[in-house]
Amino acid sequence: AFALKYRPQNFAEVVGQFHVVSSLQNAISKERVHHAYIFSGPRGVGKTSLARILAKSLNCEKGPTIKPCGVCLSCQEIVKGRSLDIIEIDGASNRGIDEIRTLRENVKLSPAGSRFKIYIIDEVHMLTQEAFNALLKTLEEPPSHVKFIFATTHPHKIIPTILSRCQKFQFNLLALEEIVLKLKKIVSAEKIKINENILYTIGRASGGSIRDAESLLDQLVPIILEKKSLDDIFSFLGVIDEDSLNKILKSLVDKDLSSCLDFVEKTVKDGKDLGIFLNAFIEHLRNLLLAKVSQRSFTELSDVSPQS
């Protein structure tokens, strides 16, 4: 899967979260790494990937360093998910007080062979109130060899006493250009010929999630290799192409209600969601208004591919 194959392995490869990357790099360089972090933000924007990169940077044999070597035993074990000192926990399925009590007991043990023992807890907001309370004591007085990295899509569900003891970083949805640039690198590495307009369509369909974009590209590759038409690709993505949006707009301007109804009927028969069509049409009208008001505003604020 592209999302796994092209997962970032160092800070330089992280897409679209410069404010988080630069802050973590400064903390490592100045030896001011906090004992607990909260990475919050939408799904698929790099929270867990950056948590692993931070763990790799702290435990690299040449570290702590902002440029982990990637070849030492510690780096290799983290990449392969075999490190005994990097413990990844799914908060959704290990949310009870018993699991956290076990964690508290294990925290006291020294790392097996690394500099730090690092706990990465995904979807930490799923922990129960009792589990949070059990975790609180450990966060107040953590051993010097332990670091915590919490990832969550719902930071407001984490109790304030936990939040106050962590450094929080908010991850953002990625810009369309950032997603397309990453997709271009993937198709270039895979030696796949693909229309740039399709990459922009995938980027828009992903809604700002780089993981969703990579997964969509992964699913589209067999269709592209079969040299299917653009209509087949747009149908697979469930999106409305801009030519169709222009046609329906022209029908409305010309007050051709028959053509409008025919378009709606065809859209439904093709299995496309009318809600998605309506959102796409509203966005299309917005882009046209931006282009009319100011070319600069259109360039900065619209998500339209260069060919369009």
mmCIF file of C-alpha atoms in Angstrom:
data_model
loop_
_atom_site.group_PDB
_atom_site.id
_atom_site.type_symbol
_atom_site.label_atom_id
_atom_site.label_comp_id
_atom_site.label_asym_id
_atom_site.label_seq_id
_atom_site.Cartn_x
_atom_site.Cartn_y
_atom_site.Cartn_z
ATOM 1 C CA ALA A 1 0.000 0.000 0.000
ATOM 2 C CA PHE A 2 1.316 3.445 -0.920
ATOM 3 C CA ALA A 3 0.351 4.853 2.476
ATOM 4 C CA LEU A 4 2.739 2.366 4.103
ATOM 5 C CA LYS A 5 5.407 2.214 1.412
ATOM 6 C CA TYR A 6 5.803 5.996 1.257
ATOM 7 C CA ARG A 7 5.245 6.796 4.923
ATOM 8 C CA PRO A 8 7.707 9.554 5.951
ATOM 9 C CA GLN A 9 10.806 8.235 7.737
ATOM 10 C CA ASN A 10 12.356 11.540 8.793
ATOM 11 C CA PHE A 11 11.337 15.131 9.473
ATOM 12 C CA ALA A 12 12.266 16.268 5.949
ATOM 13 C CA GLU A 13 9.714 13.880 4.402
ATOM 14 C CA VAL A 14 6.768 15.077 6.507
ATOM 15 C CA VAL A 15 4.209 16.877 4.350
ATOM 16 C CA GLY A 16 2.302 19.971 5.390
ATOM 17 C CA GLN A 17 2.993 20.190 9.145
ATOM 18 C CA PHE A 18 5.955 22.579 9.143
ATOM 19 C CA HIS A 19 4.909 24.319 12.372
ATOM 20 C CA VAL A 20 4.987 21.014 14.266
ATOM 21 C CA VAL A 21 8.167 19.726 12.631
ATOM 22 C CA SER A 22 10.131 22.927 13.274
ATOM 23 C CA SER A 23 9.049 23.053 16.929
ATOM 24 C CA LEU A 24 10.079 19.431 17.535
ATOM 25 C CA GLN A 25 13.393 19.926 15.744
ATOM 26 C CA ASN A 26 14.155 22.974 17.899
ATOM 27 C CA ALA A 27 13.259 21.037 21.061
ATOM 28 C CA ILE A 28 15.622 18.200 20.091
ATOM 29 C CA SER A 29 18.456 20.544 19.053
ATOM 30 C CA LYS A 30 18.227 22.530 22.288
ATOM 31 C CA GLU A 31 17.737 19.414 24.446
ATOM 32 C CA ARG A 32 14.382 20.630 25.694
ATOM 33 C CA VAL A 33 12.232 17.650 24.741
ATOM 34 C CA HIS A 34 9.101 17.485 26.886
ATOM 35 C CA HIS A 35 8.105 14.272 28.637
ATOM 36 C CA ALA A 36 4.603 14.207 27.095
ATOM 37 C CA TYR A 37 3.104 15.437 23.838
ATOM 38 C CA ILE A 38 -0.412 15.511 22.422
ATOM 39 C CA PHE A 39 -0.684 15.372 18.629
ATOM 40 C CA SER A 40 -4.233 16.352 17.720
ATOM 41 C CA GLY A 41 -5.906 16.872 14.373
ATOM 42 C CA PRO A 42 -7.938 15.206 11.605
ATOM 43 C CA ARG A 43 -7.290 11.617 10.560
ATOM 44 C CA GLY A 44 -4.655 10.821 7.991
ATOM 45 C CA VAL A 45 -2.509 13.953 8.331
ATOM 46 C CA GLY A 46 0.608 12.372 9.868
ATOM 47 C CA LYS A 47 0.178 12.270 13.649
ATOM 48 C CA THR A 48 1.335 8.679 14.177
ATOM 49 C CA SER A 49 4.022 8.947 11.501
ATOM 50 C CA LEU A 50 5.510 12.020 13.169
ATOM 51 C CA ALA A 51 5.323 10.300 16.559
ATOM 52 C CA ARG A 52 7.461 7.446 15.177
ATOM 53 C CA ILE A 53 9.910 9.901 13.616
ATOM 54 C CA LEU A 54 10.253 11.682 16.967
ATOM 55 C CA ALA A 55 10.833 8.328 18.671
ATOM 56 C CA LYS A 56 13.452 7.453 16.050
ATOM 57 C CA SER A 57 15.187 10.826 16.519
ATOM 58 C CA LEU A 58 15.364 10.398 20.281
ATOM 59 C CA ASN A 59 16.613 6.808 20.225
ATOM 60 C CA CYS A 60 18.949 6.893 17.217
ATOM 61 C CA GLU A 61 22.470 5.782 18.157
ATOM 62 C CA LYS A 62 23.732 9.141 16.838
ATOM 63 C CA GLY A 63 21.067 11.062 18.725
ATOM 64 C CA PRO A 64 19.091 12.630 20.017
ATOM 65 C CA THR A 65 19.239 14.142 16.547
ATOM 66 C CA ILE A 66 16.935 15.880 14.079
ATOM 67 C CA LYS A 67 18.368 13.635 11.354
ATOM 68 C CA PRO A 68 18.121 9.993 12.489
ATOM 69 C CA CYS A 69 20.530 7.814 10.525
ATOM 70 C CA GLY A 70 17.959 5.178 9.603
ATOM 71 C CA VAL A 71 20.585 2.435 9.544
ATOM 72 C CA CYS A 72 21.440 1.807 13.195
ATOM 73 C CA LEU A 73 19.781 -1.049 15.073
ATOM 74 C CA SER A 74 17.396 1.275 16.933
ATOM 75 C CA CYS A 75 16.206 3.037 13.757
ATOM 76 C CA GLN A 76 15.755 -0.249 11.909
ATOM 77 C CA GLU A 77 13.758 -1.805 14.744
ATOM 78 C CA ILE A 78 11.447 1.213 14.901
ATOM 79 C CA VAL A 79 10.875 1.140 11.122
ATOM 80 C CA LYS A 80 10.043 -2.577 11.267
ATOM 81 C CA GLY A 81 7.868 -2.171 14.376
ATOM 82 C CA ARG A 82 10.025 -4.516 16.450
ATOM 83 C CA SER A 83 11.517 -2.120 18.999
ATOM 84 C CA LEU A 84 10.907 -3.260 22.574
ATOM 85 C CA ASP A 85 11.220 0.334 23.774
ATOM 86 C CA ILE A 86 8.671 1.907 21.413
ATOM 87 C CA ILE A 87 5.307 0.761 22.675
ATOM 88 C CA GLU A 88 2.338 1.618 20.471
ATOM 89 C CA ILE A 89 -1.046 1.287 22.140
ATOM 90 C CA ASP A 90 -4.490 1.578 20.560
ATOM 91 C CA GLY A 91 -6.517 3.654 22.978
ATOM 92 C CA ALA A 92 -9.794 2.397 21.513
ATOM 93 C CA SER A 93 -9.153 -1.254 22.405
ATOM 94 C CA ASN A 94 -6.989 -0.707 25.517
ATOM 95 C CA ARG A 95 -9.067 1.914 27.224
ATOM 96 C CA GLY A 96 -9.653 0.453 30.676
ATOM 97 C CA ILE A 97 -7.985 1.033 34.020
ATOM 98 C CA ASP A 98 -6.386 -2.441 34.044
ATOM 99 C CA GLU A 99 -4.419 -1.689 30.857
ATOM 100 C CA ILE A 100 -3.215 1.645 32.259
ATOM 101 C CA ARG A 101 -2.219 0.008 35.546
ATOM 102 C CA THR A 102 -0.099 -2.438 33.558
ATOM 103 C CA LEU A 103 1.431 0.509 31.711
ATOM 104 C CA ARG A 104 2.245 2.224 35.013
ATOM 105 C CA GLU A 105 4.077 -0.845 36.248
ATOM 106 C CA ASN A 106 6.042 -1.243 33.006
ATOM 107 C CA VAL A 107 7.016 2.437 32.960
ATOM 108 C CA LYS A 108 9.238 1.848 35.987
ATOM 109 C CA LEU A 109 11.398 -0.624 34.057
ATOM 110 C CA SER A 110 14.453 0.709 32.250
ATOM 111 C CA PRO A 111 14.583 0.593 28.417
ATOM 112 C CA ALA A 112 15.679 -2.737 26.967
ATOM 113 C CA GLY A 113 18.442 -1.206 24.881
ATOM 114 C CA SER A 114 17.461 2.300 23.849
ATOM 115 C CA ARG A 115 17.944 5.750 25.296
ATOM 116 C CA PHE A 116 14.233 6.247 26.046
ATOM 117 C CA LYS A 117 11.165 4.103 26.496
ATOM 118 C CA ILE A 118 8.498 5.832 24.403
ATOM 119 C CA TYR A 119 4.761 5.181 24.635
ATOM 120 C CA ILE A 120 2.666 6.153 21.608
ATOM 121 C CA ILE A 121 -1.034 5.983 22.475
ATOM 122 C CA ASP A 122 -3.323 6.410 19.472
ATOM 123 C CA GLU A 123 -6.889 7.693 19.921
ATOM 124 C CA VAL A 124 -6.065 8.495 23.530
ATOM 125 C CA HIS A 125 -9.419 10.258 23.972
ATOM 126 C CA MET A 126 -11.041 6.802 24.059
ATOM 127 C CA LEU A 127 -9.584 6.049 27.498
ATOM 128 C CA THR A 128 -12.102 5.881 30.323
ATOM 129 C CA GLN A 129 -12.222 8.465 33.109
ATOM 130 C CA GLU A 130 -10.712 5.926 35.508
ATOM 131 C CA ALA A 131 -7.908 5.154 33.051
ATOM 132 C CA PHE A 132 -7.105 8.853 32.670
ATOM 133 C CA ASN A 133 -6.968 9.231 36.438
ATOM 134 C CA ALA A 134 -4.615 6.257 36.689
ATOM 135 C CA LEU A 135 -2.396 7.750 34.003
ATOM 136 C CA LEU A 136 -2.301 11.148 35.676
ATOM 137 C CA LYS A 137 0.144 10.193 38.428
ATOM 138 C CA THR A 138 2.631 8.841 35.909
ATOM 139 C CA LEU A 139 2.421 12.060 33.864
ATOM 140 C CA GLU A 140 2.997 14.160 36.985
ATOM 141 C CA GLU A 141 6.211 12.384 37.972
ATOM 142 C CA PRO A 142 7.469 10.379 34.980
ATOM 143 C CA PRO A 143 10.806 8.534 35.103
ATOM 144 C CA SER A 144 13.534 10.345 33.178
ATOM 145 C CA HIS A 145 13.792 7.512 30.658
ATOM 146 C CA VAL A 146 10.111 7.685 29.593
ATOM 147 C CA LYS A 147 8.367 9.825 26.975
ATOM 148 C CA PHE A 148 4.675 9.854 26.076
ATOM 149 C CA ILE A 149 3.170 10.791 22.708
ATOM 150 C CA PHE A 150 -0.625 10.877 22.569
ATOM 151 C CA ALA A 151 -2.450 11.062 19.222
ATOM 152 C CA THR A 152 -6.107 12.028 19.018
ATOM 153 C CA THR A 153 -8.764 13.323 16.663
ATOM 154 C CA HIS A 154 -10.857 14.621 19.585
ATOM 155 C CA PRO A 155 -8.624 16.580 22.010
ATOM 156 C CA HIS A 156 -11.660 18.120 23.726
ATOM 157 C CA LYS A 157 -12.477 14.665 25.143
ATOM 158 C CA ILE A 158 -9.183 14.508 27.058
ATOM 159 C CA ILE A 159 -9.573 15.636 30.655
ATOM 160 C CA PRO A 160 -8.005 19.037 31.499
ATOM 161 C CA THR A 161 -5.631 17.596 34.097
ATOM 162 C CA ILE A 162 -4.009 15.466 31.382
ATOM 163 C CA LEU A 163 -3.933 18.334 28.869
ATOM 164 C CA SER A 164 -2.210 20.628 31.353
ATOM 165 C CA ARG A 165 0.715 18.209 31.698
ATOM 166 C CA CYS A 166 1.390 17.811 27.981
ATOM 167 C CA GLN A 167 2.673 19.967 25.171
ATOM 168 C CA LYS A 168 -0.029 20.121 22.527
ATOM 169 C CA PHE A 169 0.462 20.334 18.758
ATOM 170 C CA GLN A 170 -2.458 20.861 16.403
ATOM 171 C CA PHE A 171 -2.097 19.157 13.010
ATOM 172 C CA ASN A 172 -3.822 20.739 10.017
ATOM 173 C CA LEU A 173 -5.493 19.395 6.917
ATOM 174 C CA LEU A 174 -3.086 19.514 3.996
ATOM 175 C CA ALA A 175 -3.346 22.004 1.138
ATOM 176 C CA LEU A 176 -4.237 20.597 -2.273
ATOM 177 C CA GLU A 177 -0.836 21.497 -3.766
ATOM 178 C CA GLU A 178 0.987 19.692 -0.943
ATOM 179 C CA ILE A 179 -1.028 16.518 -1.529
ATOM 180 C CA VAL A 180 -0.574 16.655 -5.301
ATOM 181 C CA LEU A 181 3.189 17.145 -4.923
ATOM 182 C CA LYS A 182 3.392 13.996 -2.772
ATOM 183 C CA LEU A 183 1.264 12.048 -5.270
ATOM 184 C CA LYS A 184 3.538 13.187 -8.119
ATOM 185 C CA LYS A 185 6.551 11.817 -6.243
ATOM 186 C CA ILE A 186 4.785 8.483 -5.743
ATOM 187 C CA VAL A 187 3.727 8.032 -9.387
ATOM 188 C CA SER A 188 7.213 9.067 -10.505
ATOM 189 C CA ALA A 189 8.817 6.482 -8.207
ATOM 190 C CA GLU A 190 6.330 3.835 -9.374
ATOM 191 C CA LYS A 191 6.851 4.813 -13.045
ATOM 192 C CA ILE A 192 3.127 5.281 -13.592
ATOM 193 C CA LYS A 193 1.900 7.688 -16.275
ATOM 194 C CA ILE A 194 -1.095 9.595 -15.001
ATOM 195 C CA ASN A 195 -2.865 12.768 -16.026
ATOM 196 C CA GLU A 196 -2.090 15.629 -13.636
ATOM 197 C CA ASN A 197 -5.768 16.559 -13.581
ATOM 198 C CA ILE A 198 -6.522 13.146 -12.041
ATOM 199 C CA LEU A 199 -4.007 13.816 -9.244
ATOM 200 C CA TYR A 200 -5.764 17.094 -8.465
ATOM 201 C CA THR A 201 -9.100 15.278 -8.474
ATOM 202 C CA ILE A 202 -7.733 12.701 -6.024
ATOM 203 C CA GLY A 203 -6.372 15.514 -3.874
ATOM 204 C CA ARG A 204 -9.754 17.227 -3.705
ATOM 205 C CA ALA A 205 -11.556 13.930 -3.029
ATOM 206 C CA SER A 206 -9.216 13.199 -0.099
ATOM 207 C CA GLY A 207 -10.456 16.244 1.811
ATOM 208 C CA GLY A 208 -7.000 17.264 3.023
ATOM 209 C CA SER A 209 -5.931 13.817 4.264
ATOM 210 C CA ILE A 210 -2.660 12.619 2.755
ATOM 211 C CA ARG A 211 -3.379 9.036 3.813
ATOM 212 C CA ASP A 212 -6.767 9.079 2.076
ATOM 213 C CA ALA A 213 -5.141 10.513 -1.060
ATOM 214 C CA GLU A 214 -2.500 7.773 -1.103
ATOM 215 C CA SER A 215 -5.171 5.107 -0.561
ATOM 216 C CA LEU A 216 -7.304 6.505 -3.404
ATOM 217 C CA LEU A 217 -4.285 6.536 -5.712
ATOM 218 C CA ASP A 218 -3.554 2.939 -4.691
ATOM 219 C CA GLN A 219 -7.083 1.911 -5.665
ATOM 220 C CA LEU A 220 -6.972 3.848 -8.923
ATOM 221 C CA VAL A 221 -3.714 2.383 -10.232
ATOM 222 C CA PRO A 222 -5.341 -0.798 -11.691
ATOM 223 C CA ILE A 223 -7.942 1.375 -13.458
ATOM 224 C CA ILE A 224 -5.243 3.695 -14.806
ATOM 225 C CA LEU A 225 -3.095 0.773 -15.979
ATOM 226 C CA GLU A 226 -6.104 -0.601 -17.864
ATOM 227 C CA LYS A 227 -6.229 2.799 -19.610
ATOM 228 C CA LYS A 228 -9.798 3.446 -18.628
ATOM 229 C CA SER A 229 -11.393 6.756 -19.602
ATOM 230 C CA LEU A 230 -11.468 9.828 -17.380
ATOM 231 C CA ASP A 231 -15.219 9.274 -16.921
ATOM 232 C CA ASP A 232 -14.527 5.843 -15.393
ATOM 233 C CA ILE A 233 -11.963 7.346 -13.035
ATOM 234 C CA PHE A 234 -14.252 10.194 -11.984
ATOM 235 C CA SER A 235 -17.063 7.689 -11.477
ATOM 236 C CA PHE A 236 -14.808 5.544 -9.272
ATOM 237 C CA LEU A 237 -13.929 8.565 -7.134
ATOM 238 C CA GLY A 238 -17.582 9.572 -6.939
ATOM 239 C CA VAL A 239 -16.797 13.116 -8.057
ATOM 240 C CA ILE A 240 -18.293 15.378 -10.712
ATOM 241 C CA ASP A 241 -15.848 16.541 -13.366
ATOM 242 C CA GLU A 242 -15.619 20.259 -14.141
ATOM 243 C CA ASP A 243 -16.923 19.856 -17.702
ATOM 244 C CA SER A 244 -20.183 18.479 -16.323
ATOM 245 C CA LEU A 245 -20.396 21.308 -13.802
ATOM 246 C CA ASN A 246 -19.950 23.842 -16.610
ATOM 247 C CA LYS A 247 -22.681 22.152 -18.633
ATOM 248 C CA ILE A 248 -25.219 22.235 -15.806
ATOM 249 C CA LEU A 249 -24.326 25.855 -15.082
ATOM 250 C CA LYS A 250 -24.870 26.799 -18.726
ATOM 251 C CA SER A 251 -28.234 25.025 -18.655
ATOM 252 C CA LEU A 252 -29.255 27.055 -15.607
ATOM 253 C CA VAL A 253 -28.108 30.326 -17.165
ATOM 254 C CA ASP A 254 -30.017 29.469 -20.357
ATOM 255 C CA LYS A 255 -33.035 28.425 -18.244
ATOM 256 C CA ASP A 256 -33.009 25.044 -19.953
ATOM 257 C CA LEU A 257 -34.839 23.105 -17.255
ATOM 258 C CA SER A 258 -35.161 19.985 -19.401
ATOM 259 C CA SER A 259 -31.360 19.658 -19.656
ATOM 260 C CA CYS A 260 -31.045 20.266 -15.913
ATOM 261 C CA LEU A 261 -33.476 17.464 -15.103
ATOM 262 C CA ASP A 262 -31.770 15.143 -17.590
ATOM 263 C CA PHE A 263 -28.437 15.844 -15.892
ATOM 264 C CA VAL A 264 -29.841 15.106 -12.432
ATOM 265 C CA GLU A 265 -31.421 11.868 -13.679
ATOM 266 C CA LYS A 266 -28.146 10.747 -15.271
ATOM 267 C CA THR A 267 -26.226 11.618 -12.103
ATOM 268 C CA VAL A 268 -28.556 9.449 -9.999
ATOM 269 C CA LYS A 269 -28.458 6.554 -12.486
ATOM 270 C CA ASP A 270 -24.650 6.670 -12.473
ATOM 271 C CA GLY A 271 -24.774 6.067 -8.723
ATOM 272 C CA LYS A 272 -23.397 9.451 -7.741
ATOM 273 C CA ASP A 273 -24.449 11.179 -4.543
ATOM 274 C CA LEU A 274 -26.537 14.303 -5.178
ATOM 275 C CA GLY A 275 -25.217 15.793 -1.954
ATOM 276 C CA ILE A 276 -21.651 15.478 -3.263
ATOM 277 C CA PHE A 277 -22.776 16.978 -6.580
ATOM 278 C CA LEU A 278 -24.380 19.936 -4.802
ATOM 279 C CA ASN A 279 -21.237 20.630 -2.768
ATOM 280 C CA ALA A 280 -19.098 20.385 -5.917
ATOM 281 C CA PHE A 281 -21.423 22.750 -7.773
ATOM 282 C CA ILE A 282 -21.374 25.321 -4.963
ATOM 283 C CA GLU A 283 -17.560 25.141 -4.878
ATOM 284 C CA HIS A 284 -17.477 25.554 -8.656
ATOM 285 C CA LEU A 285 -19.619 28.706 -8.420
ATOM 286 C CA ARG A 286 -17.356 30.015 -5.677
ATOM 287 C CA ASN A 287 -14.286 29.492 -7.855
ATOM 288 C CA LEU A 288 -15.930 31.327 -10.752
ATOM 289 C CA LEU A 289 -16.768 34.270 -8.485
ATOM 290 C CA LEU A 290 -13.188 34.349 -7.178
ATOM 291 C CA ALA A 291 -11.833 34.337 -10.735
ATOM 292 C CA LYS A 292 -14.120 37.236 -11.623
ATOM 293 C CA VAL A 293 -13.269 39.298 -8.538
ATOM 294 C CA SER A 294 -9.486 38.811 -8.478
ATOM 295 C CA GLN A 295 -7.042 36.540 -10.254
ATOM 296 C CA ARG A 296 -4.760 36.614 -7.202
ATOM 297 C CA SER A 297 -7.595 35.591 -4.864
ATOM 298 C CA PHE A 298 -8.596 32.826 -7.254
ATOM 299 C CA THR A 299 -5.042 31.451 -7.349
ATOM 300 C CA GLU A 300 -4.635 31.567 -3.558
ATOM 301 C CA LEU A 301 -8.061 30.369 -2.453
ATOM 302 C CA SER A 302 -9.304 27.931 -5.073
ATOM 303 C CA ASP A 303 -8.585 24.204 -5.396
ATOM 304 C CA VAL A 304 -8.615 24.050 -9.164
ATOM 305 C CA SER A 305 -5.957 22.240 -11.153
ATOM 306 C CA PRO A 306 -3.753 24.371 -13.453
ATOM 307 C CA GLN A 307 -5.286 22.812 -16.596
ATOM 308 C CA SER A 308 -8.769 23.935 -15.532
#
